[in-house]
Amino acid sequence: MTDTNNSTDTNAIADTSAAPALPDHLSADPRSPFHVAAVFEHDIGIRLNDKERSDVEEYCISEGWVKVPSGKTRDRHGRPLLMKIKGKVEAYYR
């Protein structure tokens, strides 16, 4: 009996450490069609032009851009206005 419990514990540990592949286009906004909730269960890092960015709301690796909030400016719905910055984008799990 203890052998089956140990194997399930090992599987549970393996499942929590397995992270899904990062998509080419990802958004932090849950209303976006590019939002993947499973990816956000893990800590994600974004590099733009070899500099780490912590304020990225959305990115696209193939097109080479990230969207970041533009200061304290808000739209009429109260969401931050996003500014698109182009460059070499790298996404990774921390």
PDB file of C-alpha atoms in Angstrom:
ATOM      1  CA  MET A   1       0.000   0.000   0.000  1.00  0.00           C
ATOM      2  CA  THR A   2       2.755   2.477   0.739  1.00  0.00           C
ATOM      3  CA  ASP A   3       4.275   1.853  -2.693  1.00  0.00           C
ATOM      4  CA  THR A   4       1.144   3.090  -4.470  1.00  0.00           C
ATOM      5  CA  ASN A   5       1.022   6.186  -2.251  1.00  0.00           C
ATOM      6  CA  ASN A   6       4.655   6.995  -3.020  1.00  0.00           C
ATOM      7  CA  SER A   7       4.086   6.674  -6.757  1.00  0.00           C
ATOM      8  CA  THR A   8       1.079   9.018  -6.654  1.00  0.00           C
ATOM      9  CA  ASP A   9       3.075  11.530  -4.613  1.00  0.00           C
ATOM     10  CA  THR A  10       5.866  11.372  -7.200  1.00  0.00           C
ATOM     11  CA  ASN A  11       3.359  11.900 -10.027  1.00  0.00           C
ATOM     12  CA  ALA A  12       1.820  14.864  -8.217  1.00  0.00           C
ATOM     13  CA  ILE A  13       5.235  16.471  -7.852  1.00  0.00           C
ATOM     14  CA  ALA A  14       6.016  15.858 -11.527  1.00  0.00           C
ATOM     15  CA  ASP A  15       2.675  17.381 -12.584  1.00  0.00           C
ATOM     16  CA  THR A  16       3.235  20.596 -10.634  1.00  0.00           C
ATOM     17  CA  SER A  17       6.733  21.097 -12.016  1.00  0.00           C
ATOM     18  CA  ALA A  18       5.675  20.493 -15.644  1.00  0.00           C
ATOM     19  CA  ALA A  19       4.981  23.830 -17.298  1.00  0.00           C
ATOM     20  CA  PRO A  20       3.109  24.213 -20.604  1.00  0.00           C
ATOM     21  CA  ALA A  21       5.022  25.533 -23.595  1.00  0.00           C
ATOM     22  CA  LEU A  22       4.985  29.303 -23.895  1.00  0.00           C
ATOM     23  CA  PRO A  23       2.840  30.478 -26.826  1.00  0.00           C
ATOM     24  CA  ASP A  24       4.035  32.857 -29.537  1.00  0.00           C
ATOM     25  CA  HIS A  25       1.408  35.443 -28.553  1.00  0.00           C
ATOM     26  CA  LEU A  26       0.285  35.790 -24.932  1.00  0.00           C
ATOM     27  CA  SER A  27      -1.874  38.332 -23.108  1.00  0.00           C
ATOM     28  CA  ALA A  28      -2.370  38.901 -19.381  1.00  0.00           C
ATOM     29  CA  ASP A  29      -5.927  40.177 -19.975  1.00  0.00           C
ATOM     30  CA  PRO A  30      -8.424  37.317 -19.326  1.00  0.00           C
ATOM     31  CA  ARG A  31     -10.843  38.767 -21.920  1.00  0.00           C
ATOM     32  CA  SER A  32      -8.264  38.424 -24.715  1.00  0.00           C
ATOM     33  CA  PRO A  33      -8.337  35.434 -27.092  1.00  0.00           C
ATOM     34  CA  PHE A  34      -4.567  35.166 -26.493  1.00  0.00           C
ATOM     35  CA  HIS A  35      -4.920  34.601 -22.724  1.00  0.00           C
ATOM     36  CA  VAL A  36      -3.800  31.112 -21.593  1.00  0.00           C
ATOM     37  CA  ALA A  37      -4.580  30.630 -17.890  1.00  0.00           C
ATOM     38  CA  ALA A  38      -2.375  27.519 -17.510  1.00  0.00           C
ATOM     39  CA  VAL A  39       0.743  29.521 -18.402  1.00  0.00           C
ATOM     40  CA  PHE A  40       0.081  32.093 -15.664  1.00  0.00           C
ATOM     41  CA  GLU A  41       0.217  29.428 -12.952  1.00  0.00           C
ATOM     42  CA  HIS A  42       4.015  29.672 -13.320  1.00  0.00           C
ATOM     43  CA  ASP A  43       6.325  32.677 -13.078  1.00  0.00           C
ATOM     44  CA  ILE A  44       7.076  34.099 -16.555  1.00  0.00           C
ATOM     45  CA  GLY A  45       9.937  36.372 -17.573  1.00  0.00           C
ATOM     46  CA  ILE A  46      10.085  38.603 -20.665  1.00  0.00           C
ATOM     47  CA  ARG A  47      13.239  40.046 -22.217  1.00  0.00           C
ATOM     48  CA  LEU A  48      13.026  42.855 -24.770  1.00  0.00           C
ATOM     49  CA  ASN A  49      16.289  43.656 -26.552  1.00  0.00           C
ATOM     50  CA  ASP A  50      18.201  41.641 -23.910  1.00  0.00           C
ATOM     51  CA  LYS A  51      16.725  43.675 -21.013  1.00  0.00           C
ATOM     52  CA  GLU A  52      14.305  42.123 -18.542  1.00  0.00           C
ATOM     53  CA  ARG A  53      10.868  43.766 -18.424  1.00  0.00           C
ATOM     54  CA  SER A  54       8.486  43.233 -15.534  1.00  0.00           C
ATOM     55  CA  ASP A  55       5.616  45.407 -16.785  1.00  0.00           C
ATOM     56  CA  VAL A  56       4.645  43.521 -19.965  1.00  0.00           C
ATOM     57  CA  GLU A  57       0.887  43.041 -20.468  1.00  0.00           C
ATOM     58  CA  GLU A  58       1.047  41.293 -23.862  1.00  0.00           C
ATOM     59  CA  TYR A  59       3.746  40.028 -26.213  1.00  0.00           C
ATOM     60  CA  CYS A  60       4.237  38.463 -29.653  1.00  0.00           C
ATOM     61  CA  ILE A  61       7.569  36.784 -30.322  1.00  0.00           C
ATOM     62  CA  SER A  62       7.169  36.263 -34.094  1.00  0.00           C
ATOM     63  CA  GLU A  63       6.175  39.896 -34.748  1.00  0.00           C
ATOM     64  CA  GLY A  64       8.731  41.249 -32.238  1.00  0.00           C
ATOM     65  CA  TRP A  65       6.676  43.483 -29.939  1.00  0.00           C
ATOM     66  CA  VAL A  66       5.457  43.855 -26.369  1.00  0.00           C
ATOM     67  CA  LYS A  67       2.680  46.013 -24.939  1.00  0.00           C
ATOM     68  CA  VAL A  68       3.353  47.847 -21.695  1.00  0.00           C
ATOM     69  CA  PRO A  69       1.229  50.320 -19.694  1.00  0.00           C
ATOM     70  CA  SER A  70       1.817  53.945 -20.620  1.00  0.00           C
ATOM     71  CA  GLY A  71       2.349  55.569 -17.226  1.00  0.00           C
ATOM     72  CA  LYS A  72      -0.761  56.271 -15.151  1.00  0.00           C
ATOM     73  CA  THR A  73      -2.927  56.980 -18.210  1.00  0.00           C
ATOM     74  CA  ARG A  74      -6.244  55.103 -18.258  1.00  0.00           C
ATOM     75  CA  ASP A  75      -8.876  54.563 -20.930  1.00  0.00           C
ATOM     76  CA  ARG A  76     -12.567  55.307 -20.401  1.00  0.00           C
ATOM     77  CA  HIS A  77     -13.108  51.842 -18.899  1.00  0.00           C
ATOM     78  CA  GLY A  78     -10.388  52.350 -16.271  1.00  0.00           C
ATOM     79  CA  ARG A  79      -7.854  49.999 -17.879  1.00  0.00           C
ATOM     80  CA  PRO A  80      -4.286  51.215 -18.492  1.00  0.00           C
ATOM     81  CA  LEU A  81      -3.467  52.481 -21.974  1.00  0.00           C
ATOM     82  CA  LEU A  82      -0.915  50.187 -23.582  1.00  0.00           C
ATOM     83  CA  MET A  83       2.054  51.234 -25.655  1.00  0.00           C
ATOM     84  CA  LYS A  84       3.579  48.854 -28.224  1.00  0.00           C
ATOM     85  CA  ILE A  85       7.379  48.576 -28.168  1.00  0.00           C
ATOM     86  CA  LYS A  86       9.172  46.709 -30.945  1.00  0.00           C
ATOM     87  CA  GLY A  87      12.366  44.702 -30.648  1.00  0.00           C
ATOM     88  CA  LYS A  88      13.745  41.221 -30.020  1.00  0.00           C
ATOM     89  CA  VAL A  89      11.356  39.429 -27.619  1.00  0.00           C
ATOM     90  CA  GLU A  90      12.242  36.387 -25.502  1.00  0.00           C
ATOM     91  CA  ALA A  91       9.820  34.644 -23.129  1.00  0.00           C
ATOM     92  CA  TYR A  92      10.917  32.114 -20.500  1.00  0.00           C
ATOM     93  CA  TYR A  93       9.919  30.509 -17.235  1.00  0.00           C
ATOM     94  CA  ARG A  94      11.804  31.776 -14.205  1.00  0.00           C
TER      95      ARG A  94
END
